[in-house]
Amino acid sequence: MRTPLVIGNWKMNGTQAMARELAQAVRDGLKRPRGVEVVVCPPFTALPVAAEVLKGAAVALGAQNCHWEEQGAFTGEVSPAMLAELGCRWVLLGHSERRHVFRETDEEINRKAAAVMRHGMRPVLCVGETEEERRQGLTFTVVEGQLRAGLAGLSPEDVARCVLAYEPVWAIGTGVNATPGQAAEVHGYLRGLVSEVGSKELAQSIRILYGGSVKPDNAQALTQEPDIDGVLVGGASLQAPGFITIAKKSAARSGPSKE
Ligand code: PGA
């Protein structure tokens, strides 16, 4: 059974005051979430305040990025040890904004994944095609390349600790989400790949999230797809009531479990 996972990516939003208020509201709205696991990823500077608010809460803390080295002359970077020290349990890696705006490469993302796990945290490896790549029929080729490179050299135990997120670039922040059918097609493909690079069991247990214009009114239709194991939420995670609704609508419903 794959417990649905809902992650809020606050991106570069959140002064101390705003982060405190948002984290408190999410915490209070999800005191005992049933059938869903919830994570919020504030910007680096808001991690301490969010960690304080979420101490002992059902909502876990994640970061949006990290460097792969332990320490040293890497001006402007943050190491996995620094994040682990603050109580982060998750780190988003390879988000499309990191890949496209900051030119992160697959190789760097792969090094980050290994580093995150060395510090006991879990990576959320994001993959996704641009609009142009989809138009050219390259969706599967692109996500396959990103997945294989991102997981390269990791042991099956490490892959089992990763979460994947399919985030089509054309759906991020645009208000145009992939349809449940479009997303499910890619999720099925990714699961098949995990079976190939890992094992059938691994493919059945790994969670694959969808991200890109997830809102309270489309979360349920998306997460009802058997291969969609939760959502990665950007813009809509900045409003606590909407994010809480998304988490509740993504929860596993009674009935046949996702196996
Ligand atoms: P969005 O962003 O929900 O604002 O489209 C998703 C993401 O970037 O993870």
XYZ file of C-alpha atoms and ligand atoms in Angstrom:
268
model
C 0.000 0.000 0.000
C 1.431 3.356 -1.011
C 0.322 6.084 1.371
C -0.454 9.217 -0.634
C 2.038 12.017 -0.090
C 1.215 15.708 -0.442
C 4.083 18.198 -0.534
C 3.805 21.975 -0.464
C 6.600 23.788 -2.277
C 6.551 27.376 -1.080
C 9.291 28.355 -3.552
C 10.804 31.810 -2.828
C 7.892 32.917 -0.660
C 7.765 33.314 3.083
C 9.172 35.915 5.400
C 9.482 34.783 9.029
C 6.048 36.112 9.913
C 4.333 34.603 6.903
C 6.080 31.257 7.316
C 5.087 31.070 10.956
C 1.468 31.825 10.195
C 1.254 29.436 7.237
C 3.009 26.586 9.053
C 0.757 27.048 12.083
C -2.381 27.025 9.948
C -1.310 23.896 8.056
C -0.346 22.178 11.308
C -3.645 23.039 12.964
C -5.679 22.015 9.926
C -3.973 18.647 9.656
C -3.651 17.481 13.235
C -4.280 13.843 12.518
C -4.293 13.417 8.758
C -5.743 10.049 7.828
C -4.473 8.112 4.855
C -2.085 10.836 3.734
C 1.385 12.055 4.598
C 2.018 15.807 4.403
C 5.246 17.791 3.964
C 5.943 21.508 3.554
C 9.073 22.925 1.941
C 9.667 26.552 2.985
C 12.614 28.570 1.682
C 15.909 28.036 3.555
C 15.587 31.137 5.726
C 12.147 30.088 6.963
C 13.174 26.536 7.876
C 14.023 27.289 11.537
C 10.716 28.996 12.236
C 8.777 26.276 10.400
C 10.732 23.599 12.289
C 9.797 25.237 15.574
C 6.114 25.408 14.640
C 5.999 21.848 13.290
C 7.869 20.211 16.171
C 5.920 17.099 17.111
C 3.266 17.806 14.446
C 1.967 15.429 11.797
C 3.288 17.690 9.035
C 6.939 17.071 8.132
C 9.557 19.531 6.968
C 11.426 19.527 3.674
C 13.827 21.762 1.753
C 13.667 22.865 -1.861
C 17.256 22.150 -2.842
C 20.704 21.499 -1.415
C 24.320 21.164 -2.429
C 26.029 17.768 -2.584
C 29.173 18.666 -0.648
C 29.420 18.512 3.117
C 30.930 21.972 3.554
C 33.491 24.290 2.089
C 33.997 27.057 -0.436
C 30.597 26.999 -2.132
C 29.338 30.542 -1.699
C 25.581 30.765 -1.482
C 24.980 27.039 -1.116
C 23.458 24.998 1.710
C 24.668 21.506 2.608
C 22.610 18.425 3.429
C 24.032 18.386 6.972
C 22.700 21.898 7.549
C 19.239 20.831 6.441
C 19.246 17.633 8.466
C 20.279 19.631 11.525
C 17.155 21.779 11.151
C 14.904 18.733 11.072
C 14.346 18.433 7.330
C 13.322 14.933 6.336
C 12.795 15.592 2.633
C 14.586 17.530 -0.105
C 13.141 18.433 -3.500
C 15.686 17.774 -6.234
C 15.684 18.596 -9.919
C 12.651 20.844 -9.777
C 12.069 22.309 -13.229
C 12.926 25.789 -11.989
C 16.281 24.450 -10.815
C 16.842 22.655 -14.112
C 15.685 25.430 -16.439
C 16.320 28.694 -14.596
C 19.484 27.641 -12.765
C 20.743 25.153 -15.339
C 21.189 22.239 -12.963
C 22.335 19.126 -14.747
C 21.221 15.529 -14.303
C 24.656 14.713 -12.937
C 24.431 17.367 -10.239
C 20.953 16.220 -9.306
C 22.220 12.667 -8.996
C 25.049 13.760 -6.687
C 22.559 15.685 -4.594
C 20.306 12.629 -4.274
C 23.161 10.526 -2.927
C 24.231 13.306 -0.538
C 20.710 13.783 0.809
C 20.463 10.083 1.635
C 23.844 10.041 3.316
C 22.275 12.444 5.790
C 19.198 10.341 6.389
C 16.824 12.536 4.388
C 14.730 11.480 1.421
C 14.937 12.990 -2.064
C 11.932 13.913 -4.172
C 13.294 13.583 -7.686
C 11.352 15.790 -10.099
C 11.176 15.060 -13.818
C 9.143 16.562 -16.624
C 9.092 17.680 -20.234
C 8.673 21.160 -21.696
C 5.768 22.072 -23.926
C 7.993 21.909 -26.989
C 9.303 18.476 -26.034
C 5.744 17.216 -25.636
C 4.807 18.663 -29.007
C 7.695 16.801 -30.550
C 6.611 13.538 -28.978
C 9.629 13.449 -26.669
C 7.845 13.220 -23.322
C 8.841 9.644 -22.520
C 12.382 10.146 -23.816
C 12.906 13.214 -21.638
C 11.494 11.797 -18.414
C 13.326 8.519 -18.975
C 16.648 10.331 -19.355
C 16.034 12.388 -16.218
C 14.949 9.369 -14.201
C 17.823 7.108 -15.247
C 20.419 9.845 -14.694
C 18.886 10.976 -11.418
C 18.922 7.483 -9.938
C 22.211 6.365 -11.502
C 24.484 4.441 -9.160
C 22.029 4.373 -6.266
C 21.513 1.058 -4.508
C 18.040 -0.520 -4.636
C 17.680 0.379 -0.931
C 18.388 4.002 -1.748
C 16.014 4.054 -4.704
C 13.350 2.669 -2.377
C 13.781 5.762 -0.195
C 13.223 8.149 -3.091
C 9.940 9.654 -4.182
C 9.456 10.616 -7.814
C 7.471 13.607 -9.004
C 6.236 14.022 -12.536
C 5.981 17.748 -13.151
C 5.407 18.713 -16.772
C 7.091 22.097 -17.198
C 4.121 23.438 -19.190
C 1.824 22.792 -16.232
C 3.894 24.501 -13.540
C 2.469 27.825 -12.457
C 0.382 28.111 -15.611
C -3.027 27.124 -14.286
C -3.118 24.374 -16.904
C -2.711 21.027 -15.184
C -2.059 17.781 -17.003
C -5.305 15.851 -17.236
C -5.484 12.807 -14.970
C -5.171 10.683 -18.107
C -2.082 12.511 -19.385
C -0.412 12.290 -15.991
C -1.360 8.643 -15.465
C 0.204 7.703 -18.787
C 3.563 9.145 -17.760
C 3.311 7.766 -14.217
C 2.738 4.299 -15.644
C 5.773 4.731 -17.857
C 7.937 5.865 -14.932
C 6.775 2.936 -12.827
C 7.734 0.592 -15.635
C 11.185 2.139 -15.726
C 11.665 1.695 -11.983
C 10.797 -1.936 -12.477
C 13.509 -2.130 -15.104
C 16.263 -0.263 -13.250
C 15.285 -1.743 -9.882
C 12.720 -4.454 -9.461
C 9.014 -5.125 -9.734
C 8.648 -4.834 -5.973
C 10.417 -1.483 -5.989
C 8.148 -0.246 -8.770
C 5.114 -1.250 -6.743
C 6.267 0.466 -3.589
C 7.791 3.716 -4.891
C 5.550 6.767 -4.747
C 5.155 8.885 -7.853
C 3.596 12.313 -7.303
C 2.089 14.637 -9.850
C 2.856 18.374 -9.807
C 1.797 21.305 -11.962
C -1.196 23.570 -11.240
C -2.669 21.275 -8.606
C -5.606 22.996 -6.932
C -8.319 22.031 -4.462
C -10.685 21.318 -7.331
C -8.452 18.998 -9.369
C -6.541 17.134 -6.638
C -9.075 14.400 -6.190
C -9.423 13.529 -9.875
C -5.644 13.345 -10.196
C -4.994 11.263 -7.112
C -7.808 8.883 -7.929
C -5.621 7.521 -10.720
C -4.058 4.295 -9.435
C -0.543 5.349 -10.441
C -0.694 8.861 -8.952
C 0.404 8.609 -5.328
C -0.023 12.199 -4.244
C 0.775 15.703 -5.399
C 3.500 18.336 -5.301
C 1.807 21.692 -4.884
C 3.358 25.077 -5.636
C 1.146 28.164 -5.732
C -1.821 26.550 -4.005
C 0.331 25.554 -1.011
C 0.653 29.205 0.022
C -2.964 29.359 1.192
C -3.492 27.050 4.152
C -7.204 26.286 3.610
C -6.663 25.267 -0.022
C -3.587 23.200 0.803
C -5.404 21.433 3.618
C -8.278 20.652 1.246
C -5.819 19.244 -1.291
C -4.260 17.026 1.384
C -7.634 15.732 2.506
C -8.809 15.114 -1.044
C -5.632 13.183 -1.805
C -6.017 10.853 1.175
C -6.438 7.164 0.480
C -10.098 6.392 0.428
C -11.477 3.307 1.972
C -11.866 0.478 -0.445
C -9.206 -1.301 -2.422
C -5.777 0.003 -1.501
C -3.174 1.009 -4.031
C -0.955 -1.987 -4.412
P 2.378 25.026 -9.194
O 3.872 24.541 -8.988
O 1.507 24.161 -8.305
O 2.372 26.458 -8.788
O 2.043 24.815 -10.637
C 4.191 23.193 -8.812
C 5.652 23.041 -8.529
O 6.433 23.844 -9.039
O 6.078 22.138 -7.786
